[in-house]
Tab-separated table of C-alpha atoms in Angstrom:
chain	number	residue	atom	x	y	z
A	25	MET	CA	-179.948	207.548	207.524
A	26	ASP	CA	-181.536	210.230	205.460
A	27	ARG	CA	-180.267	209.167	201.599
A	28	TYR	CA	-180.609	211.991	199.903
A	29	GLN	CA	-178.981	214.605	202.469
A	30	ALA	CA	-176.132	210.947	202.321
A	31	MET	CA	-176.212	211.287	198.845
A	32	ALA	CA	-175.406	215.259	198.831
A	33	THR	CA	-172.955	214.871	201.853
A	34	PHE	CA	-170.962	212.144	199.367
A	35	ILE	CA	-171.585	214.551	196.025
A	36	ARG	CA	-168.916	217.547	198.106
A	37	VAL	CA	-166.558	215.233	199.277
A	38	VAL	CA	-165.893	214.689	195.626
A	39	GLU	CA	-166.448	217.721	193.826
A	40	THR	CA	-164.120	219.104	196.810
A	41	GLY	CA	-161.356	216.322	197.026
A	42	SER	CA	-161.776	216.267	201.023
A	43	PHE	CA	-163.939	215.912	203.770
A	44	SER	CA	-163.218	219.181	205.947
A	45	SER	CA	-163.532	221.567	202.130
A	46	ALA	CA	-167.072	219.542	202.584
A	47	ALA	CA	-168.094	220.260	206.038
A	48	ARG	CA	-167.270	223.740	205.110
A	49	GLN	CA	-169.337	224.384	201.309
A	50	LEU	CA	-172.337	222.508	203.449
A	51	GLY	CA	-172.199	224.699	207.236
A	52	VAL	CA	-171.596	220.905	209.195
A	53	GLY	CA	-168.650	219.467	211.405
A	54	GLN	CA	-165.473	217.507	209.939
A	55	PRO	CA	-167.093	214.161	212.101
A	56	ALA	CA	-170.758	214.742	210.487
A	57	VAL	CA	-169.121	214.638	207.353
A	58	SER	CA	-167.709	212.250	208.127
A	59	LYS	CA	-170.164	209.714	209.559
A	60	THR	CA	-172.065	209.862	207.261
A	61	ILE	CA	-169.702	208.207	204.364
A	62	ALA	CA	-168.708	205.512	206.852
A	63	GLN	CA	-172.693	205.254	207.405
A	64	LEU	CA	-173.144	204.440	203.152
A	65	GLU	CA	-170.310	202.579	203.071
A	66	SER	CA	-171.225	200.575	206.294
A	67	ARG	CA	-175.031	200.620	204.048
A	68	LEU	CA	-173.592	199.709	200.996
A	69	GLN	CA	-171.008	197.460	201.777
A	70	VAL	CA	-168.219	199.216	199.628
A	71	SER	CA	-165.540	201.527	199.552
A	72	LEU	CA	-166.164	204.473	198.108
A	73	LEU	CA	-163.611	206.916	198.328
A	74	ILE	CA	-159.676	206.013	198.447
A	75	ARG	CA	-158.050	207.782	201.028
A	76	SER	CA	-154.542	208.768	200.674
A	77	THR	CA	-151.928	212.201	201.650
A	78	HIS	CA	-153.216	213.429	198.426
A	79	GLY	CA	-156.848	213.642	199.112
A	80	LEU	CA	-160.050	211.820	198.533
A	81	THR	CA	-160.462	210.049	195.060
A	82	PRO	CA	-163.731	208.332	194.063
A	83	THR	CA	-163.409	203.952	194.260
A	84	GLU	CA	-164.520	203.568	190.611
A	85	ALA	CA	-167.343	201.519	192.412
A	86	GLY	CA	-167.694	205.555	194.495
A	87	GLN	CA	-167.549	207.172	190.722
A	88	ASN	CA	-169.846	205.001	189.389
A	89	PHE	CA	-172.754	205.620	192.393
A	90	TYR	CA	-171.204	209.883	192.339
A	91	GLU	CA	-172.681	209.903	188.590
A	92	ARG	CA	-175.784	208.468	189.526
A	93	ALA	CA	-176.388	209.719	193.146
A	94	ARG	CA	-176.346	213.256	191.308
A	95	ASN	CA	-178.520	213.164	188.351
A	96	ALA	CA	-180.849	211.544	191.355
A	97	ILE	CA	-181.174	214.418	192.961
A	98	GLN	CA	-180.706	216.862	189.959
A	99	GLU	CA	-183.858	214.862	188.936
A	100	ALA	CA	-185.341	215.295	192.642
A	101	ASP	CA	-184.690	219.685	192.231
A	102	GLU	CA	-186.501	219.789	188.846
A	103	ALA	CA	-189.460	217.768	190.090
A	104	GLU	CA	-189.285	219.640	192.817
A	105	LEU	CA	-189.678	223.410	190.889
A	106	ALA	CA	-191.814	222.133	188.537
A	107	ALA	CA	-193.868	220.504	190.969
A	108	LYS	CA	-194.608	224.170	192.724
A	109	GLY	CA	-195.162	225.684	189.579
A	110	ALA	CA	-192.650	228.312	187.757
A	111	GLY	CA	-194.616	232.057	189.530
A	112	ALA	CA	-193.605	229.414	192.748
A	113	GLY	CA	-189.567	230.588	191.795
A	114	LEU	CA	-185.919	229.243	193.382
A	115	TRP	CA	-184.760	227.908	196.390
A	116	GLY	CA	-181.403	227.930	198.568
A	117	ARG	CA	-178.502	229.210	197.859
A	118	LEU	CA	-176.783	230.068	194.543
A	119	ARG	CA	-172.816	230.657	194.669
A	120	VAL	CA	-171.729	232.913	192.272
A	121	SER	CA	-167.526	234.204	191.096
A	122	ALA	CA	-167.983	236.863	189.062
A	123	ALA	CA	-165.217	239.746	187.811
A	124	THR	CA	-165.219	242.764	190.512
A	125	THR	CA	-165.869	244.855	187.642
A	126	PHE	CA	-167.649	243.747	185.668
A	127	ALA	CA	-170.566	241.960	188.807
A	128	ARG	CA	-170.291	245.628	190.240
A	129	LEU	CA	-171.492	248.224	186.851
A	130	HIS	CA	-174.321	245.011	184.853
A	131	VAL	CA	-174.678	242.682	187.828
A	132	ILE	CA	-175.321	244.280	191.161
A	133	PRO	CA	-177.778	246.970	190.858
A	134	LYS	CA	-180.200	244.544	188.655
A	135	LEU	CA	-180.596	241.907	191.317
A	136	PRO	CA	-182.679	243.611	192.839
A	137	GLN	CA	-184.594	241.740	189.420
A	138	PHE	CA	-183.437	237.987	190.215
A	139	LEU	CA	-183.917	238.258	194.042
A	140	ALA	CA	-187.527	239.342	193.966
A	141	GLU	CA	-188.773	237.539	191.403
A	142	HIS	CA	-187.206	234.431	193.721
A	143	PRO	CA	-187.657	235.721	197.386
A	144	HIS	CA	-186.780	231.524	198.150
A	145	LEU	CA	-183.253	232.646	197.185
A	146	ASP	CA	-180.488	233.567	198.673
A	147	VAL	CA	-176.833	234.638	196.463
A	148	ASP	CA	-173.428	234.479	197.047
A	149	ILE	CA	-171.129	236.409	194.856
A	150	ILE	CA	-167.255	235.767	194.818
A	151	LEU	CA	-165.685	238.946	193.281
A	152	ASP	CA	-162.423	238.578	191.581
A	153	ASP	CA	-160.870	239.276	188.594
A	154	ARG	CA	-158.552	236.035	188.553
A	155	MET	CA	-159.269	232.874	187.340
A	156	ILE	CA	-160.836	230.400	190.553
A	157	ASP	CA	-161.281	227.637	191.077
A	158	LEU	CA	-165.208	226.520	190.863
A	159	VAL	CA	-165.283	223.512	192.823
A	160	ALA	CA	-163.249	224.177	195.593
A	161	GLU	CA	-165.339	227.128	195.912
A	162	GLY	CA	-168.406	225.528	196.005
A	163	VAL	CA	-169.252	227.708	193.013
A	164	ASP	CA	-172.578	226.368	191.274
A	165	ILE	CA	-171.951	229.492	188.217
A	166	SER	CA	-168.902	232.136	187.221
A	167	LEU	CA	-169.351	234.700	184.516
A	168	ARG	CA	-166.216	235.252	182.491
A	169	MET	CA	-164.786	236.890	180.534
A	170	GLY	CA	-162.467	236.357	177.459
A	171	ALA	CA	-161.228	233.095	175.813
A	172	LEU	CA	-161.277	230.352	178.149
A	173	SER	CA	-158.441	227.846	179.892
A	174	ASP	CA	-160.306	224.865	181.643
A	175	SER	CA	-161.463	222.942	178.724
A	176	THR	CA	-163.113	220.949	181.250
A	177	ALA	CA	-165.885	223.577	181.778
A	178	VAL	CA	-168.489	223.483	181.080
A	179	ALA	CA	-169.511	226.852	179.813
A	180	ARG	CA	-172.504	228.362	177.515
A	181	LYS	CA	-171.655	231.464	175.602
A	182	ILE	CA	-174.028	234.525	176.942
A	183	ALA	CA	-173.160	237.836	175.163
A	184	THR	CA	-170.500	239.384	172.880
A	185	GLY	CA	-169.294	243.337	173.372
A	186	GLY	CA	-167.333	245.219	171.823
A	187	ARG	CA	-163.318	246.430	172.484
A	188	SER	CA	-162.005	250.131	172.328
A	189	VAL	CA	-159.098	252.365	172.828
A	190	LEU	CA	-160.981	254.053	175.285
A	191	ALA	CA	-159.048	257.949	177.020
A	192	THR	CA	-160.894	260.603	178.997
A	193	PRO	CA	-161.145	264.453	176.939
A	194	ALA	CA	-159.045	265.698	178.956
A	195	TYR	CA	-155.999	263.916	178.549
A	196	LEU	CA	-156.529	263.541	174.965
A	197	ALA	CA	-156.647	267.279	174.899
A	198	ARG	CA	-153.060	267.076	176.758
A	199	ALA	CA	-151.643	264.508	174.822
A	200	GLY	CA	-153.447	264.026	171.432
A	201	GLU	CA	-155.503	261.861	169.707
A	202	PRO	CA	-154.110	258.718	167.751
A	203	GLN	CA	-154.959	259.044	164.012
A	204	THR	CA	-153.236	255.165	163.796
A	205	PRO	CA	-152.782	252.417	165.517
A	206	ALA	CA	-149.080	252.904	165.741
A	207	ASP	CA	-149.652	256.159	167.378
A	208	LEU	CA	-149.781	254.538	170.276
A	209	ALA	CA	-146.674	254.075	170.713
A	210	ASN	CA	-146.205	257.720	171.058
A	211	HIS	CA	-148.933	257.787	173.911
A	212	ASP	CA	-148.911	256.717	178.186
A	213	THR	CA	-151.240	253.567	178.238
A	214	VAL	CA	-152.487	252.296	181.052
A	215	ILE	CA	-152.279	248.322	181.521
A	216	TYR	CA	-153.904	245.426	182.243
A	217	SER	CA	-152.313	242.822	183.165
A	218	GLN	CA	-155.273	240.714	182.683
A	219	LEU	CA	-155.383	240.713	178.834
A	220	PRO	CA	-152.251	240.261	176.122
A	221	SER	CA	-149.875	243.895	175.259
A	222	VAL	CA	-150.097	242.948	171.877
A	223	TRP	CA	-152.847	243.683	169.130
A	224	SER	CA	-154.679	243.237	166.146
A	225	PHE	CA	-156.505	245.912	165.030
A	226	THR	CA	-157.754	244.938	161.346
A	227	ARG	CA	-160.016	248.684	159.340
A	228	ASP	CA	-161.106	247.427	154.197
A	229	GLY	CA	-159.605	243.756	155.108
A	230	SER	CA	-155.862	244.689	156.400
A	231	ALA	CA	-154.871	243.580	159.936
A	232	VAL	CA	-152.300	245.619	162.169
A	233	SER	CA	-150.771	244.026	165.036
A	234	VAL	CA	-149.210	246.695	168.020
A	235	SER	CA	-146.708	245.829	170.675
A	236	VAL	CA	-148.777	248.780	174.049
A	237	SER	CA	-145.986	249.436	176.784
A	238	GLY	CA	-146.863	251.872	179.745
A	239	ARG	CA	-145.307	253.020	183.029
A	240	LEU	CA	-148.092	251.820	185.092
A	241	ARG	CA	-149.618	248.109	185.078
A	242	VAL	CA	-152.966	247.441	187.150
A	243	SER	CA	-153.649	243.267	187.539
A	244	ALA	CA	-157.933	244.272	188.603
A	245	ALA	CA	-160.032	246.266	186.295
A	246	GLU	CA	-160.832	249.005	189.433
A	247	GLY	CA	-157.169	250.266	189.067
A	248	LEU	CA	-157.636	250.662	185.572
A	249	ARG	CA	-160.645	252.478	185.726
A	250	ALA	CA	-158.984	254.430	188.259
A	251	ALA	CA	-155.946	255.496	186.233
A	252	ILE	CA	-157.719	256.847	183.179
A	253	LEU	CA	-160.313	257.925	185.182
A	254	ALA	CA	-157.582	259.787	186.703
A	255	ASP	CA	-156.312	261.224	182.912
A	256	MET	CA	-153.507	259.249	183.525
A	257	GLY	CA	-153.812	257.778	180.237
A	258	LEU	CA	-155.192	256.108	177.691
A	259	THR	CA	-155.574	251.637	177.152
A	260	ILE	CA	-157.233	248.868	175.446
A	261	THR	CA	-160.633	246.972	176.949
A	262	SER	CA	-163.536	246.289	176.647
A	263	ASP	CA	-166.626	248.298	176.492
A	264	TRP	CA	-167.982	246.919	179.419
A	265	MET	CA	-164.901	248.191	182.034
A	266	PHE	CA	-166.169	252.135	181.046
A	267	ALA	CA	-170.201	251.306	179.958
A	268	PRO	CA	-170.915	254.315	182.071
A	269	GLU	CA	-167.994	256.646	181.454
A	270	LEU	CA	-169.204	256.006	177.890
A	271	GLU	CA	-172.981	256.571	178.258
A	272	SER	CA	-171.770	259.712	180.042
A	273	GLY	CA	-168.906	260.992	178.042
A	274	ALA	CA	-166.193	260.405	180.499
A	275	VAL	CA	-164.447	258.755	178.530
A	276	VAL	CA	-164.048	258.053	174.780
A	277	ARG	CA	-162.697	255.997	172.712
A	278	VAL	CA	-160.677	256.861	169.631
A	279	LEU	CA	-159.458	255.219	166.764
A	280	GLU	CA	-162.843	254.456	165.672
A	281	ALA	CA	-161.889	253.878	162.241
A	282	TRP	CA	-159.773	250.799	163.593
A	283	SER	CA	-161.460	247.518	164.636
A	284	LEU	CA	-160.379	245.374	167.818
A	285	PRO	CA	-161.387	241.154	168.339
A	286	SER	CA	-164.498	241.560	170.444
A	287	ILE	CA	-165.290	240.271	173.109
A	288	ASP	CA	-167.395	236.632	174.444
A	289	LEU	CA	-169.135	236.644	178.495
A	290	TRP	CA	-169.412	232.806	178.913
A	291	ALA	CA	-171.765	230.899	182.006
A	292	VAL	CA	-169.443	228.483	182.827
A	293	PHE	CA	-170.651	225.428	185.749
A	294	PRO	CA	-168.004	223.673	186.829
A	295	ALA	CA	-167.370	220.341	184.853
A	296	ARG	CA	-168.060	218.087	188.121
A	297	ARG	CA	-170.623	219.463	189.215
A	298	MET	CA	-174.496	219.271	188.690
A	299	MET	CA	-175.138	222.176	186.695
A	300	THR	CA	-178.233	223.397	188.486
A	301	ALA	CA	-181.705	225.134	187.606
A	302	LYS	CA	-180.388	228.185	189.929
A	303	ALA	CA	-177.452	227.893	187.793
A	304	ARG	CA	-179.181	228.113	184.651
A	305	GLN	CA	-182.384	230.674	185.421
A	306	PHE	CA	-179.499	232.741	186.800
A	307	ALA	CA	-177.211	232.501	183.051
A	308	GLY	CA	-180.584	233.307	181.395
A	309	PHE	CA	-181.186	235.889	183.512
A	310	VAL	CA	-177.670	237.615	182.939
A	311	GLU	CA	-177.948	237.029	179.276
A	312	GLU	CA	-181.338	239.104	179.150
A	313	LEU	CA	-179.342	242.104	180.599
A	314	MET	CA	-176.709	242.469	178.535
A	315	LYS	CA	-178.565	242.544	175.290
A	316	SER	CA	-178.928	245.805	176.667
A	317	ALA	CA	-175.290	246.659	177.517
A	318	VAL	CA	-173.221	248.877	175.939
């Protein structure tokens, strides 16, 4: 039995909570995963997993083995990278999750540079505006915006961006331009359901809270963009969402004398998985990209 492979398989089983999920992520059959774990328990002469109708959980011995095995594999990976040298680049497969529009506008167009620097690395990008289970999906790093709801996740802030009230010149020519936050009540507002509907504007130390509403609500940023670019109204969103249009003038900011809370971009790493060198370098790559973003 390959000890390294057995440890890697056990780690994946613990992190996913099932043989089938681990097998799917490893690209092997479930019987192969079950056999590897059985052989590992036989060699160690200890039970590593508790099997129940709710899935698999590590025993006390299994949890200790998991933590040590995870550290050992991470150190082995780091040692290989150090031996190969920085010029050799990264190896293997990196799974990234990100919001669809953000990735399309800011990450994917720059990926050729990252892939050219690491010719032996494959990248899987999971595009979804919703929060997904990073462990179950085998994700190495997730790019998330706004407040983080998972207090157990390991996160690193990599950028901070502005929020604005945005609309097309055509819509403003038709409906007029709001002069104060209260004027938003008289406008067609496209609501992005992933964000709160009550916003706090500040100006000269004073704060005003406004509850926005509208006839159209969308659950994905692509829908928000399509509605705004179709002159259907105005919206409150991150400047990152409309970076190309803000640069070209196809979309403009209004109420610029008033400030909205900024938005943070986070690199999130699954709490129960190894923070790999691949994930750390990708986080650094995106951090550099965002320094020149709107």
